[in-house]
CSV table of C-alpha atoms in Angstrom, one decimal:
chain,number,residue,atom,x,y,z
A,1,MET,CA,-0.1,-0.2,-0.1
A,2,LYS,CA,1.2,3.8,-1.0
A,3,TYR,CA,1.1,6.6,1.1
A,4,ASP,CA,2.4,9.9,0.7
A,5,ILE,CA,3.3,10.4,4.2
A,6,ILE,CA,3.6,8.0,6.9
A,7,ILE,CA,4.5,9.2,10.3
A,8,ILE,CA,6.1,6.8,13.6
A,9,GLY,CA,4.8,7.8,16.5
A,10,ALA,CA,1.4,9.2,17.7
A,11,GLY,CA,2.9,11.4,20.2
A,12,PRO,CA,2.3,15.3,20.4
A,13,ALA,CA,4.5,15.9,17.8
A,14,GLY,CA,3.5,13.2,15.8
A,15,LEU,CA,-0.4,14.1,16.0
A,16,SER,CA,0.2,18.1,15.3
A,17,PHE,CA,2.2,17.0,12.1
A,18,ALA,CA,-0.3,15.0,10.5
A,19,ARG,CA,-3.3,17.8,11.4
A,20,SER,CA,-1.0,20.4,9.9
A,21,LEU,CA,-1.5,18.3,7.0
A,22,GLY,CA,-4.9,17.9,7.5
A,23,ASP,CA,-6.4,20.6,4.9
A,24,THR,CA,-4.1,19.3,1.8
A,25,SER,CA,-4.6,16.6,-0.5
A,26,LEU,CA,-1.6,13.7,0.9
A,27,LYS,CA,-2.5,10.7,2.5
A,28,VAL,CA,-1.1,10.1,5.9
A,29,LEU,CA,-0.7,7.4,8.0
A,30,LEU,CA,0.4,7.2,11.6
A,31,VAL,CA,1.7,4.4,13.2
A,32,ASP,CA,2.2,3.9,16.9
A,33,ARG,CA,2.4,0.8,19.6
A,34,SER,CA,-0.1,2.0,21.9
A,35,SER,CA,-3.7,0.8,22.1
A,36,PHE,CA,-6.5,3.3,20.7
A,37,ASN,CA,-8.2,4.0,24.1
A,38,THR,CA,-4.7,5.2,25.8
A,39,LEU,CA,-4.1,7.4,22.8
A,40,GLN,CA,-7.7,9.1,23.0
A,41,ASN,CA,-7.5,8.8,26.5
A,42,PRO,CA,-3.7,9.3,28.0
A,43,PRO,CA,-3.0,8.3,31.6
A,44,GLU,CA,-1.3,11.4,33.9
A,45,ASP,CA,2.1,11.0,33.6
A,46,GLY,CA,3.3,13.9,36.2
A,47,ARG,CA,4.9,15.9,33.6
A,48,GLU,CA,3.6,19.6,32.9
A,49,ILE,CA,4.4,21.4,29.6
A,50,ALA,CA,5.5,25.0,29.8
A,51,LEU,CA,4.2,26.6,26.4
A,52,THR,CA,5.4,29.9,24.5
A,53,HIS,CA,3.0,31.9,22.6
A,54,LEU,CA,4.2,30.8,19.6
A,55,SER,CA,2.9,27.2,20.7
A,56,VAL,CA,0.0,28.4,21.9
A,57,THR,CA,-0.5,30.2,18.4
A,58,LEU,CA,0.4,26.7,16.4
A,59,MET,CA,-2.3,24.8,18.9
A,60,LYS,CA,-5.3,27.2,18.3
A,61,ALA,CA,-4.0,26.9,14.8
A,62,SER,CA,-4.6,23.0,14.7
A,63,GLY,CA,-8.1,23.2,17.0
A,64,ALA,CA,-6.3,21.7,20.0
A,65,TRP,CA,-6.4,24.7,22.2
A,66,GLN,CA,-10.0,25.2,22.1
A,67,THR,CA,-10.3,21.6,23.0
A,68,LEU,CA,-8.7,22.3,26.6
A,69,ALA,CA,-10.6,23.1,30.0
A,70,ALA,CA,-10.2,26.3,31.3
A,71,ASN,CA,-8.7,24.3,34.7
A,72,ASP,CA,-5.9,22.7,32.2
A,73,VAL,CA,-4.7,26.0,31.4
A,74,SER,CA,-2.5,27.9,33.9
A,75,PRO,CA,-0.9,31.3,33.0
A,76,ILE,CA,3.0,31.8,34.2
A,77,CYS,CA,3.0,35.4,35.3
A,78,ALA,CA,6.2,36.2,36.5
A,79,ALA,CA,9.6,33.3,37.1
A,80,LYS,CA,12.0,33.5,39.7
A,81,VAL,CA,15.7,31.8,39.4
A,82,LEU,CA,17.3,31.6,42.6
A,83,ASP,CA,21.1,30.0,43.9
A,84,GLY,CA,22.0,28.0,46.9
A,85,ASN,CA,21.2,29.1,50.1
A,86,SER,CA,20.9,32.9,48.9
A,87,SER,CA,17.8,35.2,49.1
A,88,TYR,CA,18.9,37.0,45.7
A,89,THR,CA,16.8,36.2,42.5
A,90,LEU,CA,16.9,36.8,38.8
A,91,ASN,CA,12.9,37.8,38.0
A,92,PHE,CA,11.7,37.7,35.1
A,93,ASP,CA,8.2,40.1,35.2
A,94,ASN,CA,5.4,40.1,32.3
A,95,ASP,CA,6.4,44.0,31.6
A,96,ASN,CA,4.6,43.6,27.7
A,97,ALA,CA,1.5,45.2,27.9
A,98,ALA,CA,0.4,43.1,24.8
A,99,LEU,CA,1.0,39.5,26.7
A,100,ASP,CA,-1.5,38.4,29.4
A,101,ALA,CA,1.6,35.7,31.0
A,102,LEU,CA,5.2,34.7,30.2
A,103,GLY,CA,3.9,31.6,29.3
A,104,TYR,CA,1.1,28.6,30.3
A,105,LEU,CA,1.5,25.7,32.0
A,106,VAL,CA,-0.9,22.5,30.3
A,107,PRO,CA,-0.4,18.9,31.8
A,108,ASN,CA,1.0,16.7,28.9
A,109,ASP,CA,-1.7,14.3,28.8
A,110,LYS,CA,-4.5,16.8,28.3
A,111,ILE,CA,-1.5,18.4,25.4
A,112,ARG,CA,-1.6,14.8,23.7
A,113,LYS,CA,-5.9,14.3,24.3
A,114,ALA,CA,-6.1,17.6,22.4
A,115,TYR,CA,-4.1,16.9,19.5
A,116,PHE,CA,-5.6,13.4,19.4
A,117,ASP,CA,-9.3,14.6,19.3
A,118,VAL,CA,-8.7,17.0,16.5
A,119,VAL,CA,-6.9,14.4,14.1
A,120,GLN,CA,-9.6,12.1,14.4
A,121,GLY,CA,-12.3,12.3,11.9
A,122,ILE,CA,-10.1,14.1,9.3
A,123,ASP,CA,-10.3,12.0,5.6
A,124,ASN,CA,-6.6,12.0,4.8
A,125,ILE,CA,-5.2,10.7,8.0
A,126,GLU,CA,-5.1,7.1,8.9
A,127,LEU,CA,-4.1,6.1,12.7
A,128,LEU,CA,-2.8,2.7,12.7
A,129,THR,CA,-2.5,1.3,16.3
A,130,GLU,CA,-0.7,-1.4,18.4
A,131,MET,CA,1.5,-1.9,15.6
A,132,SER,CA,5.4,-2.0,15.7
A,133,VAL,CA,7.8,-1.0,13.4
A,134,GLU,CA,10.3,-3.5,12.8
A,135,ASP,CA,12.5,-2.3,9.9
A,136,VAL,CA,12.5,0.7,7.5
A,137,GLY,CA,14.5,1.8,4.5
A,138,SER,CA,14.1,4.3,1.5
A,139,ASP,CA,15.5,4.2,-2.0
A,140,GLU,CA,15.4,6.9,-5.1
A,141,ARG,CA,11.9,6.4,-5.7
A,142,CYS,CA,10.5,5.7,-2.1
A,143,ALA,CA,10.7,5.3,1.7
A,144,TRP,CA,9.2,2.1,3.3
A,145,VAL,CA,8.2,0.5,7.0
A,146,GLN,CA,7.9,-3.0,8.0
A,147,LEU,CA,5.5,-3.8,10.2
A,148,ALA,CA,5.5,-6.5,12.9
A,149,ASN,CA,2.4,-8.1,11.0
A,150,GLY,CA,4.4,-8.6,8.2
A,151,GLU,CA,2.8,-6.1,6.4
A,152,ARG,CA,5.1,-3.2,4.2
A,153,PHE,CA,3.8,0.3,3.0
A,154,GLU,CA,5.8,2.4,1.1
A,155,CYS,CA,5.5,6.3,1.1
A,156,ASP,CA,7.0,9.5,-0.8
A,157,LEU,CA,8.0,11.0,2.9
A,158,LEU,CA,9.1,8.7,5.9
A,159,VAL,CA,9.2,11.1,9.3
A,160,SER,CA,9.9,9.3,12.5
A,161,ALA,CA,8.4,11.3,16.1
A,162,ASP,CA,9.1,8.1,18.0
A,163,SER,CA,10.9,9.8,21.0
A,164,ARG,CA,14.5,10.9,21.7
A,165,PHE,CA,15.5,6.9,21.9
A,166,SER,CA,14.5,6.7,18.2
A,167,GLU,CA,15.4,3.4,16.6
A,168,THR,CA,13.9,4.4,13.7
A,169,ARG,CA,16.4,6.8,13.7
A,170,ARG,CA,19.3,4.6,14.2
A,171,LYS,CA,17.8,2.5,11.0
A,172,MET,CA,18.0,5.2,8.9
A,173,GLY,CA,21.9,6.2,9.9
A,174,LEU,CA,20.9,9.5,11.1
A,175,PRO,CA,24.0,9.8,14.0
A,176,ALA,CA,22.7,11.6,17.3
A,177,SER,CA,24.9,13.7,20.0
A,178,ILE,CA,24.1,12.0,23.6
A,179,LYS,CA,24.0,13.7,27.0
A,180,ASP,CA,23.4,11.6,29.8
A,181,PHE,CA,23.4,14.0,32.6
A,182,SER,CA,23.4,11.0,35.7
A,183,ARG,CA,20.8,13.2,37.0
A,184,THR,CA,16.9,11.9,37.6
A,185,ALA,CA,14.0,14.2,37.5
A,186,ILE,CA,11.3,13.5,40.3
A,187,VAL,CA,8.2,14.6,39.5
A,188,CYS,CA,4.8,15.1,41.3
A,189,ARG,CA,2.0,17.6,42.1
A,190,MET,CA,2.0,19.3,45.4
A,191,GLU,CA,-1.0,21.1,47.2
A,192,HIS,CA,0.2,24.4,49.3
A,193,SER,CA,-1.1,26.4,51.9
A,194,LEU,CA,-0.3,29.6,50.1
A,195,SER,CA,-0.9,31.1,46.6
A,196,HIS,CA,1.6,30.8,44.1
A,197,GLN,CA,1.0,34.3,42.6
A,198,GLN,CA,1.1,32.3,39.5
A,199,THR,CA,4.7,32.4,39.7
A,200,ALA,CA,7.3,30.1,39.0
A,201,PHE,CA,10.6,29.0,40.8
A,202,GLU,CA,13.9,27.4,39.7
A,203,CYS,CA,15.9,26.7,42.8
A,204,PHE,CA,19.5,25.5,42.2
A,205,HIS,CA,20.3,24.6,45.3
A,206,TYR,CA,23.4,22.6,46.1
A,207,GLY,CA,23.4,19.1,45.6
A,208,ARG,CA,19.8,19.4,43.8
A,209,THR,CA,16.9,21.8,41.9
A,210,VAL,CA,13.8,22.3,43.4
A,211,ALA,CA,11.3,23.7,40.2
A,212,ILE,CA,8.4,24.8,41.0
A,213,LEU,CA,5.7,25.0,37.9
A,214,PRO,CA,2.0,27.5,38.9
A,215,MET,CA,-1.3,25.2,38.3
A,216,THR,CA,-5.0,26.3,39.1
A,217,GLY,CA,-5.8,27.1,42.7
A,218,ASN,CA,-3.0,26.4,45.2
A,219,LEU,CA,-1.8,23.7,43.3
A,220,SER,CA,2.1,23.0,41.8
A,221,SER,CA,3.8,21.3,39.9
A,222,ILE,CA,7.1,19.8,41.8
A,223,VAL,CA,10.3,19.0,39.8
A,224,VAL,CA,12.8,17.8,42.2
A,225,THR,CA,16.2,16.9,40.2
A,226,VAL,CA,18.8,14.8,41.8
A,227,SER,CA,21.9,12.8,41.2
A,228,SER,CA,20.6,9.3,39.8
A,229,ALA,CA,22.4,7.7,42.8
A,230,GLU,CA,20.2,9.2,45.1
A,231,ALA,CA,16.8,9.5,43.6
A,232,GLU,CA,15.3,6.2,44.7
A,233,SER,CA,16.2,6.9,48.4
A,234,ILE,CA,14.3,10.3,47.7
A,235,PHE,CA,11.3,9.0,45.4
A,236,ASN,CA,10.8,6.2,48.0
A,237,MET,CA,10.5,8.7,50.7
A,238,SER,CA,7.3,8.6,52.9
A,239,GLU,CA,4.3,11.5,51.5
A,240,GLU,CA,4.7,13.2,54.6
A,241,ALA,CA,8.9,13.4,54.9
A,242,PHE,CA,8.8,14.2,51.3
A,243,ALA,CA,5.9,17.1,51.9
A,244,THR,CA,8.1,18.5,54.7
A,245,ASP,CA,11.2,18.1,52.6
A,246,ILE,CA,10.2,20.1,49.9
A,247,GLU,CA,8.9,22.8,52.3
A,248,GLN,CA,11.7,23.5,54.3
A,249,ARG,CA,13.8,23.8,50.9
A,250,LEU,CA,11.3,26.4,49.7
A,251,GLN,CA,11.8,27.9,53.0
A,252,GLY,CA,7.9,28.1,53.6
A,253,GLN,CA,7.3,30.1,50.5
A,254,LEU,CA,4.0,28.3,49.8
A,255,GLY,CA,3.4,27.3,53.5
A,256,ARG,CA,2.2,23.5,54.2
A,257,MET,CA,2.7,21.2,51.3
A,258,LYS,CA,1.0,18.1,50.7
A,259,LEU,CA,1.5,15.6,47.7
A,260,TYR,CA,-1.1,15.3,45.5
A,261,GLY,CA,-1.2,12.1,43.4
A,262,ARG,CA,1.1,9.9,42.6
A,263,ARG,CA,5.1,10.5,42.2
A,264,HIS,CA,6.9,9.9,38.6
A,265,LEU,CA,11.1,9.2,38.1
A,266,TYR,CA,12.6,10.6,34.7
A,267,PRO,CA,16.4,9.9,34.3
A,268,LEU,CA,17.7,13.1,32.4
A,269,VAL,CA,19.1,12.4,28.9
A,270,ALA,CA,19.6,15.2,26.4
A,271,VAL,CA,19.8,14.1,22.3
A,272,HIS,CA,20.4,16.4,19.4
A,273,ALA,CA,20.5,14.5,16.0
A,274,ASN,CA,23.5,15.6,14.4
A,275,LYS,CA,21.2,15.2,11.3
A,276,PHE,CA,17.4,15.6,10.9
A,277,VAL,CA,17.2,14.4,7.4
A,278,SER,CA,18.3,11.2,4.9
A,279,ARG,CA,16.7,10.2,1.6
A,280,ARG,CA,13.6,10.6,1.9
A,281,TYR,CA,13.5,10.6,5.7
A,282,ALA,CA,12.9,13.2,8.3
A,283,VAL,CA,12.8,13.4,11.9
A,284,ILE,CA,10.9,15.8,14.1
A,285,GLY,CA,9.6,15.9,17.7
A,286,ASP,CA,12.2,14.3,20.6
A,287,ALA,CA,13.6,12.2,17.7
A,288,ALA,CA,15.1,15.7,16.2
A,289,VAL,CA,15.8,17.3,19.8
A,290,GLY,CA,15.2,15.6,23.0
A,291,MET,CA,16.2,18.7,25.4
A,292,HIS,CA,17.1,19.1,29.0
A,293,PRO,CA,13.7,20.4,30.9
A,294,VAL,CA,15.4,23.3,32.7
A,295,THR,CA,15.1,25.9,30.3
A,296,ALA,CA,10.9,24.2,29.5
A,297,HIS,CA,11.9,24.1,25.5
A,298,GLY,CA,11.4,20.9,24.7
A,299,PHE,CA,8.0,20.5,23.6
A,300,ASN,CA,8.0,23.5,21.8
A,301,LEU,CA,11.0,22.7,20.0
A,302,GLY,CA,8.7,19.9,18.9
A,303,LEU,CA,6.3,21.8,17.7
A,304,ARG,CA,8.2,24.0,15.9
A,305,SER,CA,10.0,21.1,13.8
A,306,GLN,CA,6.5,20.1,12.5
A,307,GLU,CA,5.7,23.6,11.7
A,308,THR,CA,9.1,24.2,9.7
A,309,LEU,CA,8.9,20.6,8.1
A,310,THR,CA,4.9,21.2,7.0
A,311,LYS,CA,5.6,25.0,5.6
A,312,GLU,CA,8.4,23.1,3.6
A,313,ILE,CA,5.9,20.4,2.2
A,314,LYS,CA,3.0,23.2,1.1
A,315,GLN,CA,5.7,25.0,-0.4
A,316,ALA,CA,6.7,22.4,-2.2
A,317,LEU,CA,3.4,21.2,-3.2
A,318,SER,CA,2.5,24.5,-4.4
A,319,HIS,CA,5.4,24.5,-6.5
A,320,GLY,CA,4.5,20.9,-8.1
A,321,VAL,CA,8.2,19.6,-6.4
A,322,ASP,CA,8.2,16.1,-5.1
A,323,ILE,CA,7.6,16.4,-1.2
A,324,GLY,CA,10.4,13.9,-0.4
A,325,SER,CA,13.0,15.2,-2.4
A,326,ASN,CA,16.3,16.5,-1.0
A,327,ARG,CA,15.6,19.7,-1.7
A,328,VAL,CA,12.7,19.9,0.4
A,329,LEU,CA,14.0,17.7,3.2
A,330,GLN,CA,17.1,20.2,2.9
A,331,LYS,CA,15.4,23.6,3.5
A,332,TYR,CA,14.0,21.8,6.8
A,333,GLN,CA,17.1,21.0,8.3
A,334,ARG,CA,18.8,24.0,8.0
A,335,SER,CA,15.7,25.8,9.5
A,336,HIS,CA,15.3,23.8,12.3
A,337,MET,CA,19.3,23.1,13.0
A,338,LEU,CA,19.5,27.2,13.2
A,339,VAL,CA,16.8,27.5,15.8
A,340,THR,CA,17.9,24.0,17.6
A,341,ARG,CA,21.5,24.1,18.1
A,342,PRO,CA,22.0,27.4,19.7
A,343,LEU,CA,19.5,26.5,22.5
A,344,TYR,CA,20.7,22.9,22.8
A,345,MET,CA,24.3,23.7,23.6
A,346,GLY,CA,23.2,26.5,25.6
A,347,THR,CA,20.7,24.5,27.8
A,348,ASN,CA,23.4,22.1,28.3
A,349,LEU,CA,26.1,24.8,29.8
A,350,VAL,CA,23.2,25.9,31.9
A,351,VAL,CA,22.8,22.6,33.5
A,352,GLY,CA,26.7,22.4,34.1
A,353,LEU,CA,27.4,25.2,35.7
A,354,PHE,CA,24.1,25.2,37.7
A,355,THR,CA,25.0,21.5,38.8
A,356,ASN,CA,28.4,22.1,39.4
A,357,ASP,CA,28.9,22.9,43.7
A,358,ASN,CA,33.0,23.8,43.3
A,359,VAL,CA,33.7,26.8,44.4
A,360,ALA,CA,34.7,28.5,41.1
A,361,ALA,CA,31.3,27.0,39.8
A,362,LYS,CA,29.5,28.4,42.9
A,363,ILE,CA,31.3,32.1,41.9
A,364,ALA,CA,30.2,31.9,38.6
A,365,ARG,CA,26.5,31.0,39.4
A,366,LYS,CA,26.1,34.0,41.6
A,367,ALA,CA,27.7,36.3,39.0
A,368,THR,CA,25.2,35.1,36.2
A,369,LEU,CA,22.3,35.5,38.1
A,370,ARG,CA,23.5,39.1,39.0
A,371,ILE,CA,24.5,39.8,35.4
A,372,ALA,CA,21.2,38.8,33.9
A,373,ASN,CA,19.6,41.2,36.3
A,374,ASN,CA,20.8,43.8,35.9
A,375,PHE,CA,22.1,44.1,32.1
A,376,ALA,CA,18.5,44.8,30.6
A,377,PRO,CA,19.5,44.3,27.4
A,378,LEU,CA,20.6,40.2,28.1
A,379,LYS,CA,17.2,40.2,30.2
A,380,ARG,CA,15.3,41.3,27.5
A,381,ILE,CA,16.5,38.3,24.9
A,382,ILE,CA,16.0,36.1,27.7
A,383,THR,CA,12.5,36.8,28.1
A,384,ARG,CA,11.7,37.2,24.5
A,385,LYS,CA,12.7,33.7,23.9
A,386,LEU,CA,11.3,32.6,27.1
A,387,THR,CA,7.5,34.0,25.7
A,388,GLU,CA,8.8,33.0,22.2
A,389,LYS,CA,5.7,35.7,20.8
A,390,ARG,CA,5.1,35.6,17.0
A,391,ILE,CA,2.2,36.9,15.7
A,392,ASP,CA,2.4,35.4,12.3
A,393,ILE,CA,3.2,32.0,11.1
A,394,PRO,CA,4.4,30.9,7.8
A,395,PHE,CA,1.4,28.6,6.4
A,396,PHE,CA,-2.4,28.6,7.2
A,397,LEU,CA,-4.3,25.9,9.2
A,398,PRO,CA,-8.2,25.8,9.4
A,399,GLY,CA,-9.2,27.7,12.7
A,400,LEU,CA,-6.6,30.2,12.5
A,401,LYS,CA,-8.1,33.7,13.9
């Protein structure tokens, strides 16, 4: 069977890419090993996604944003960065009257469901669930996938959106740089007696990092990052001991705290593919770039990748150009590489500096916060990157107002 595009992976990147192609004549197949019910109703996984304004614009254009409930979206109106036990903070406030927030926090499972819902019912998109891909390949004429049930499908363009540890990326010969931080994130939600005032905190304590992301009401997402050697012992603390530990590390800023739901463990590994394309093949989402969460760019870059690839595909269609040609794919790679590589390298430098507890690093950390706080041009650049406000996007999707 022949398709125009086959997408491996029906996570947010794969689903959003398919949705972006929903107003074309292209025949699209989505393949995922998860069940239909799991994709339709994703389980809560503890991860909250900080969305930039560009990502919100793209979600609105697809119709996914409109399916979110009001209490699924929490504005981030300010952010503070602390180092060690110092009371000094690097502050980011929303001083742009045109913006109602720096960004927005939405649970990962709600985003996944929103994109699944808007893909359903689109005539040119077919979803194949509970199916793994055994092999992939391409030649000058087409790309192909070999499925676990023995079926083989061909396409003009094959796209992987199957996680930062993409097996299909490896099989298609795309090398990747992998950075194992030897650290693990413990993620959970907590209730607290005092208001967070819609403020996010990033506390770089010595030996561990605690991030607080404001959800609706007196509820926050807590991300504790520690050495992987310590993670299990902290993860297995009693609920009361864990809550007390977080209270003390926040110096009582949120009052009494209580665990709300389960805790989740996520080893921290960053990945950047050295190439995003090969013959009739491309990677998007985490298969292209899997970021450390400290700068909150991972999901936003995933949406950006499918936007960029969609733009090139639609331009090719309008000019009668083969959508799987090297010309089209190289334009995608150049554009997305310019965006991702500086962010990836910069994020890893930040992580390296703020998880290094030797004397020189501690001095550099404190100096960095003060320079960023008091040098207005640098602070504006950082704030613009955090908000990523861009009114115009380079292609039209139904539903964009």
